[in-house]
PDB file of C-alpha atoms in Angstrom:
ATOM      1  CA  UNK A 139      10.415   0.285 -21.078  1.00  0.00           C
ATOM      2  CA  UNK A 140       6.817   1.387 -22.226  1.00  0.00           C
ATOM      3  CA  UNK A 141       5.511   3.872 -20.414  1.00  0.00           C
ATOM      4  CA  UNK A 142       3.049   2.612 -17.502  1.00  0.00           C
ATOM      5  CA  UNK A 143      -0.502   3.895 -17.913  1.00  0.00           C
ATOM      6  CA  UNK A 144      -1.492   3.172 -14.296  1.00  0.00           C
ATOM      7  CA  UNK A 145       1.058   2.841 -10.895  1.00  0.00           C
ATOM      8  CA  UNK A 146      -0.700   1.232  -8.185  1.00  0.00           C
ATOM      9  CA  UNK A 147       1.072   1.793  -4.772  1.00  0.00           C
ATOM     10  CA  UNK A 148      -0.475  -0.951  -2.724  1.00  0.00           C
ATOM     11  CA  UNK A 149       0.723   0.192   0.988  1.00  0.00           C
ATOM     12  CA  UNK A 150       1.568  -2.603   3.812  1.00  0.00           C
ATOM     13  CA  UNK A 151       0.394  -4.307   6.065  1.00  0.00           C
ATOM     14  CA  UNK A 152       0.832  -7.113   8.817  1.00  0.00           C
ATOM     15  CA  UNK A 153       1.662 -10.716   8.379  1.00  0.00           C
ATOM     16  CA  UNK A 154       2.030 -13.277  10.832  1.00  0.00           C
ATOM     17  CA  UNK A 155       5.345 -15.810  11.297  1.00  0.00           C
ATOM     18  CA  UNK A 156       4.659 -17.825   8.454  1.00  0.00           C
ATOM     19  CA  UNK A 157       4.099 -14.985   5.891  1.00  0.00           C
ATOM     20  CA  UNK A 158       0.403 -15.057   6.010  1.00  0.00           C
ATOM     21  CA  UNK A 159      -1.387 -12.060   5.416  1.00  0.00           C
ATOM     22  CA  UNK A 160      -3.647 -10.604   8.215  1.00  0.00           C
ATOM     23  CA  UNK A 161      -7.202  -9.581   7.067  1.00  0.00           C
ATOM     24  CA  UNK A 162      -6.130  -5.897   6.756  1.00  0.00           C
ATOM     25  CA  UNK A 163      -3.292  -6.899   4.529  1.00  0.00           C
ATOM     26  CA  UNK A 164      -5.772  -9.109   2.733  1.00  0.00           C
ATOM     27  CA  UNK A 165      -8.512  -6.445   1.896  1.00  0.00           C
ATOM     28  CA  UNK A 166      -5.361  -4.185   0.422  1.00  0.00           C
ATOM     29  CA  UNK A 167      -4.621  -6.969  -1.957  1.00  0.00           C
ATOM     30  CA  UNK A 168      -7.580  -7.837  -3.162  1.00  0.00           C
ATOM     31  CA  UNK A 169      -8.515  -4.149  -3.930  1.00  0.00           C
ATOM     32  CA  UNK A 170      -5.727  -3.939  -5.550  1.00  0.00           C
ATOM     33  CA  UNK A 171      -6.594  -7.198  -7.647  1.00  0.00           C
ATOM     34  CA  UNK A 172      -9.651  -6.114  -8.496  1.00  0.00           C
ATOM     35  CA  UNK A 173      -8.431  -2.261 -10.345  1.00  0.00           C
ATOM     36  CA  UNK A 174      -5.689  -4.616 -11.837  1.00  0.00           C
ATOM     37  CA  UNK A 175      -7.949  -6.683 -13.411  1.00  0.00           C
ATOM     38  CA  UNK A 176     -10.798  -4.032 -14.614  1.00  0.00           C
ATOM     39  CA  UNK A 177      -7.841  -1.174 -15.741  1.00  0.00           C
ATOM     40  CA  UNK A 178      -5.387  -2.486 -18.627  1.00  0.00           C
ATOM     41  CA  UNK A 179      -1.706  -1.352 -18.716  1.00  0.00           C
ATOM     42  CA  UNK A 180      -1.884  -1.018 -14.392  1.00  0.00           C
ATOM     43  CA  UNK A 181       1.461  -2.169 -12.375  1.00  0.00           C
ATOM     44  CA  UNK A 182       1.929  -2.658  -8.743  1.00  0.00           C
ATOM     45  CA  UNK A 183       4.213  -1.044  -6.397  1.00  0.00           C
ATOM     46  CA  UNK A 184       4.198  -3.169  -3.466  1.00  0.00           C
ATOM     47  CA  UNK A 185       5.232  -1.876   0.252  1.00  0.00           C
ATOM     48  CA  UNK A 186       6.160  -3.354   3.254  1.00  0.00           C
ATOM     49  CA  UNK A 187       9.852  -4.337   4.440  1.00  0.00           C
ATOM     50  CA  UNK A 188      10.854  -6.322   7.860  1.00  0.00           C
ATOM     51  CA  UNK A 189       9.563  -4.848  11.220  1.00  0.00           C
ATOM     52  CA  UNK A 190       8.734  -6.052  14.728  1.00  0.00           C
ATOM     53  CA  UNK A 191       4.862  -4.284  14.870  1.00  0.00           C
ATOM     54  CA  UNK A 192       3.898  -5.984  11.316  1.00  0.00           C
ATOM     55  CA  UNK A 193       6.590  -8.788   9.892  1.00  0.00           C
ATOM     56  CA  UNK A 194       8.763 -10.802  11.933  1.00  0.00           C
ATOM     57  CA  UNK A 195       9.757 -13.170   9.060  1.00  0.00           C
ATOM     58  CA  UNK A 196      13.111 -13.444   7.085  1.00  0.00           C
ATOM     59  CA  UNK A 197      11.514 -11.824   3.662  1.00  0.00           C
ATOM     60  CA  UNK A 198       9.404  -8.415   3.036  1.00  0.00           C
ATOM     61  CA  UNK A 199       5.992  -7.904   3.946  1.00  0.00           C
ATOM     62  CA  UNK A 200       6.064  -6.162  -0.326  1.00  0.00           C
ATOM     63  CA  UNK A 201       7.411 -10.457  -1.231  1.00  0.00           C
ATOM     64  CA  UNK A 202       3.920 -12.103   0.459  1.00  0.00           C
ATOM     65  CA  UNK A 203       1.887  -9.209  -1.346  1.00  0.00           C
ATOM     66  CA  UNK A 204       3.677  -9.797  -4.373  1.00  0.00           C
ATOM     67  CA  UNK A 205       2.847 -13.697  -4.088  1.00  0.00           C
ATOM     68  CA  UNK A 206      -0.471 -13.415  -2.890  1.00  0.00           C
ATOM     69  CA  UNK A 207      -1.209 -10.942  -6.254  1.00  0.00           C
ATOM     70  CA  UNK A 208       0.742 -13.350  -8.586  1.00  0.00           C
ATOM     71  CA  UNK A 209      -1.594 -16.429  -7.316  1.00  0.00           C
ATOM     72  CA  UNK A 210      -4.765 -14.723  -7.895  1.00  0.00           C
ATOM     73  CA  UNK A 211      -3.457 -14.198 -12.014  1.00  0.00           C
ATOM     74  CA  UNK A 212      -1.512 -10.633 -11.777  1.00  0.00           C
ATOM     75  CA  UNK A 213       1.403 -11.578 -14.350  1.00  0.00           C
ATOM     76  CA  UNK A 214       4.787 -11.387 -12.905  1.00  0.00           C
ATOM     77  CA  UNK A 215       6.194  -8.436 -14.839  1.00  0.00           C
ATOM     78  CA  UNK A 216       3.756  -5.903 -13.883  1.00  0.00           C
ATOM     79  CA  UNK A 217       5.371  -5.867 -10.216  1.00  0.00           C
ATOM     80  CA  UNK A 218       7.761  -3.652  -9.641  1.00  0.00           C
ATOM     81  CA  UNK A 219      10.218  -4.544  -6.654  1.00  0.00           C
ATOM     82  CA  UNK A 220       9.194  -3.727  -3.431  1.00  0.00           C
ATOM     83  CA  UNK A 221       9.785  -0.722  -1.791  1.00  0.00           C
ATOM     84  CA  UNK A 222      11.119  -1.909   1.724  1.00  0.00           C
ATOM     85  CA  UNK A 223       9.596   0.580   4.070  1.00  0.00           C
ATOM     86  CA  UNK A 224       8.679  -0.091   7.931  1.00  0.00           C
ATOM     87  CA  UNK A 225       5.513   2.384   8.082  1.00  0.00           C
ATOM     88  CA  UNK A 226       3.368   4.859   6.467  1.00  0.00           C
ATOM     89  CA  UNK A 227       5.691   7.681   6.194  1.00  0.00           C
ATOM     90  CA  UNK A 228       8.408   5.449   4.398  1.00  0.00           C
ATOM     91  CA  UNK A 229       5.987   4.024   2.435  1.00  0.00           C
ATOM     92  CA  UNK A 230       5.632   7.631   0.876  1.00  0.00           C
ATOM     93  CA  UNK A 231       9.702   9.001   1.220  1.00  0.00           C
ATOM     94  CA  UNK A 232      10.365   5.733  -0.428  1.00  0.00           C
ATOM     95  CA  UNK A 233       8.550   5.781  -2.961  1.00  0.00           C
ATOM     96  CA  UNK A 234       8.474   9.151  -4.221  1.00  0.00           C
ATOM     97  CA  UNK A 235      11.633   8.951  -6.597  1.00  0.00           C
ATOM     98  CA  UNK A 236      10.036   5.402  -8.277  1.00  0.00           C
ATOM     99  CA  UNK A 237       7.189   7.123  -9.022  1.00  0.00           C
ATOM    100  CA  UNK A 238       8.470  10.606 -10.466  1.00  0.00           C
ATOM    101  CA  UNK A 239      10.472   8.497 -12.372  1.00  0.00           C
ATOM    102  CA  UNK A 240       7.740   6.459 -13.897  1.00  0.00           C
ATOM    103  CA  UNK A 241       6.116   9.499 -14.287  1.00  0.00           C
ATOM    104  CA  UNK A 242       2.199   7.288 -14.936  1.00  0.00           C
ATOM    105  CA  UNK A 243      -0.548   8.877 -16.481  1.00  0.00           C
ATOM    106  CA  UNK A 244      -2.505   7.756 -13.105  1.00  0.00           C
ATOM    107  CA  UNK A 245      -0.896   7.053  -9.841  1.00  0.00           C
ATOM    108  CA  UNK A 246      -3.037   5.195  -7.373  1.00  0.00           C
ATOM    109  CA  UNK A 247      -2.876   4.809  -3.553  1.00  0.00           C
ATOM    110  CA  UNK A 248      -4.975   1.753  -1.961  1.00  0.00           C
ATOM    111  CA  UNK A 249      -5.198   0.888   1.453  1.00  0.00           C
ATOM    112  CA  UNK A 250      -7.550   0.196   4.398  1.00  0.00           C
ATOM    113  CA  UNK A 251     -10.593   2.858   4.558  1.00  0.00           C
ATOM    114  CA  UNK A 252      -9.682   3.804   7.971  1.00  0.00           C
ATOM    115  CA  UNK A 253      -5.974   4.678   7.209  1.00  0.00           C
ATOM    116  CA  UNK A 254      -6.816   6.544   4.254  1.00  0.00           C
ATOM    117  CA  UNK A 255      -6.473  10.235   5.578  1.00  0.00           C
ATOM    118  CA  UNK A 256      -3.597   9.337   6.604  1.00  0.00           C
ATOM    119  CA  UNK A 257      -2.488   8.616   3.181  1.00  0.00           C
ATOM    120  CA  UNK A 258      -3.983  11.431   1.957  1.00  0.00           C
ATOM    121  CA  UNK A 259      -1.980  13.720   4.076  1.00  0.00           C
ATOM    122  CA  UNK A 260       1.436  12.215   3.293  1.00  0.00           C
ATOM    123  CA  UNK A 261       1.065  12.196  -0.504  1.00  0.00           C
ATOM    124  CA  UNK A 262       0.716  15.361  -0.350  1.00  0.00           C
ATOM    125  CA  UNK A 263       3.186  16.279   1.432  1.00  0.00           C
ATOM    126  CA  UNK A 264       5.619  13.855   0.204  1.00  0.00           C
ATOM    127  CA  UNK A 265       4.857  13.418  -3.072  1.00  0.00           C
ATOM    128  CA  UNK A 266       2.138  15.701  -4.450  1.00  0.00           C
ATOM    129  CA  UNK A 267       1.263  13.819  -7.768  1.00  0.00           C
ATOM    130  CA  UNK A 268      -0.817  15.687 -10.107  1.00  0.00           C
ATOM    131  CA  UNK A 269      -2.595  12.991 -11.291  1.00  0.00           C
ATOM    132  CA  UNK A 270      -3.853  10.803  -7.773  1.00  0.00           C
ATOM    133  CA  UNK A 271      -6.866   8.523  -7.244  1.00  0.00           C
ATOM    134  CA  UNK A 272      -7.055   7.187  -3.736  1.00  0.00           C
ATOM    135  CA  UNK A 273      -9.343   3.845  -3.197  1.00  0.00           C
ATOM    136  CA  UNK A 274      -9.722   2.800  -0.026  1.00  0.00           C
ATOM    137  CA  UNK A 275     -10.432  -1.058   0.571  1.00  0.00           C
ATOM    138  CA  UNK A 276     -13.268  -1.935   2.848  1.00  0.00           C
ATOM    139  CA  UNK A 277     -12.039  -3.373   6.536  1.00  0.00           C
ATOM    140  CA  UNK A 278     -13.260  -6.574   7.323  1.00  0.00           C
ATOM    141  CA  UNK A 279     -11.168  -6.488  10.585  1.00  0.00           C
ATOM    142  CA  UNK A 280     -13.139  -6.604  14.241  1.00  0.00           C
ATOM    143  CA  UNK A 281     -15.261  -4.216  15.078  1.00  0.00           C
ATOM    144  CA  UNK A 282     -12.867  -4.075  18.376  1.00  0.00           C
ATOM    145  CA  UNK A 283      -9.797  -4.395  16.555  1.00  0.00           C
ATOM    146  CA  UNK A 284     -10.941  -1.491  14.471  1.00  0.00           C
ATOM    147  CA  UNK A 285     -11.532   0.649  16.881  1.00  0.00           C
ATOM    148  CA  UNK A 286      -8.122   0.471  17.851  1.00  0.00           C
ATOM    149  CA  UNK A 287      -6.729   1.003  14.563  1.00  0.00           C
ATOM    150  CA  UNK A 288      -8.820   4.225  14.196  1.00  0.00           C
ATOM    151  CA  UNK A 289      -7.743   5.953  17.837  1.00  0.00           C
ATOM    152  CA  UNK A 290      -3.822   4.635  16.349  1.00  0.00           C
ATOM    153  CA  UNK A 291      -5.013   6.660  13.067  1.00  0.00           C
ATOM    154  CA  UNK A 292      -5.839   9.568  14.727  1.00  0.00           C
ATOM    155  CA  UNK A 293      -2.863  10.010  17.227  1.00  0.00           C
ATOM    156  CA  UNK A 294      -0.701   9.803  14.238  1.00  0.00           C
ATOM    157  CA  UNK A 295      -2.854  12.472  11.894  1.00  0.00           C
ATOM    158  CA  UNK A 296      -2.527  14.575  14.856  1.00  0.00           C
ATOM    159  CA  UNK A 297       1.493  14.008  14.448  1.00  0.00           C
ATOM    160  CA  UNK A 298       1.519  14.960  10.595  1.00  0.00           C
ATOM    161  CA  UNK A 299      -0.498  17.915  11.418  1.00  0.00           C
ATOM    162  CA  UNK A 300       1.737  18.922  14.185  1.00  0.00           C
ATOM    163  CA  UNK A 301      -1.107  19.217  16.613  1.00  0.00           C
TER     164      UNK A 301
END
């Protein structure tokens, strides 16, 4: 295997019944697209397993990213398989041994702009890479619907802090 210049991990998030992505999931993927497409030698770790808060379907949240990535022109072979996690914290624990393994040159972590302290905090705590970019990808959820995501976000920093 050649060695992989750039390791996306593209965290989860809800779909609905049919596998649909929800906006939030949505503005993940398509900031994930758009590094893919601008950065040569980049692959994608997808997240997201089963789970009653985000995917109620019979496949992984990480198999509708996957598809949604491969229809807008991300070639096949520069997915790796998904990590099945149910939230935040697993995305991390579970991916930590893929990606010291890989070992990339640059190791990326997308998600939403308001969850990305979050992510902050847990890579470095789980994972540490050396080498780390974070991008966050702009919410185009509801204003209302966002402010419940960021009191969610800040009950559960509070947790990782231990406060």
């Amino acid at each position: 295997m050649e060695k992989i210049k750039n390791l996306i991990l593209l965290l989860g998030a809800p779909n609905d019944e049919q596998g649909n992505l929800s906006v939030m999931a949505l503005d993940r993927n398509e900031c994930a697209y758009n590094f893919y497409c601008h950065n040569e030698g980049t692959t994608i770790l997808c997240t997201g397993g089963m789970g009653e808060h985000f995917n109620r379907t019979e496949k992984p949240h990480g198999a509708y990213a996957q598809a949604y990535l491969m229809e807008r022109g991300v070639v096949e072979k520069d997915l790796l398989p998904c990590v099945l996690s149910t939230n935040t914290y697993e995305d991390f624990m579970l991916s930590k041994e893929i990606i010291k393994k890989i070992s990339p040159d640059l190791f990326i972590v997308i998600t939403s702009d308001f969850h990305m302290r979050r992510a902050k905090l847990l890579q470095e705590k789980l994972i540490d890479y050396p080498n780390v970019l974070f991008i966050a990808a702009k919410s185009t959820v509801s204003p209302d619907e966002l402010n419940l995501l960021l009191r969610h976000e800040q009950q559960a920093i509070r947790r990782i802090l231990g406060r």
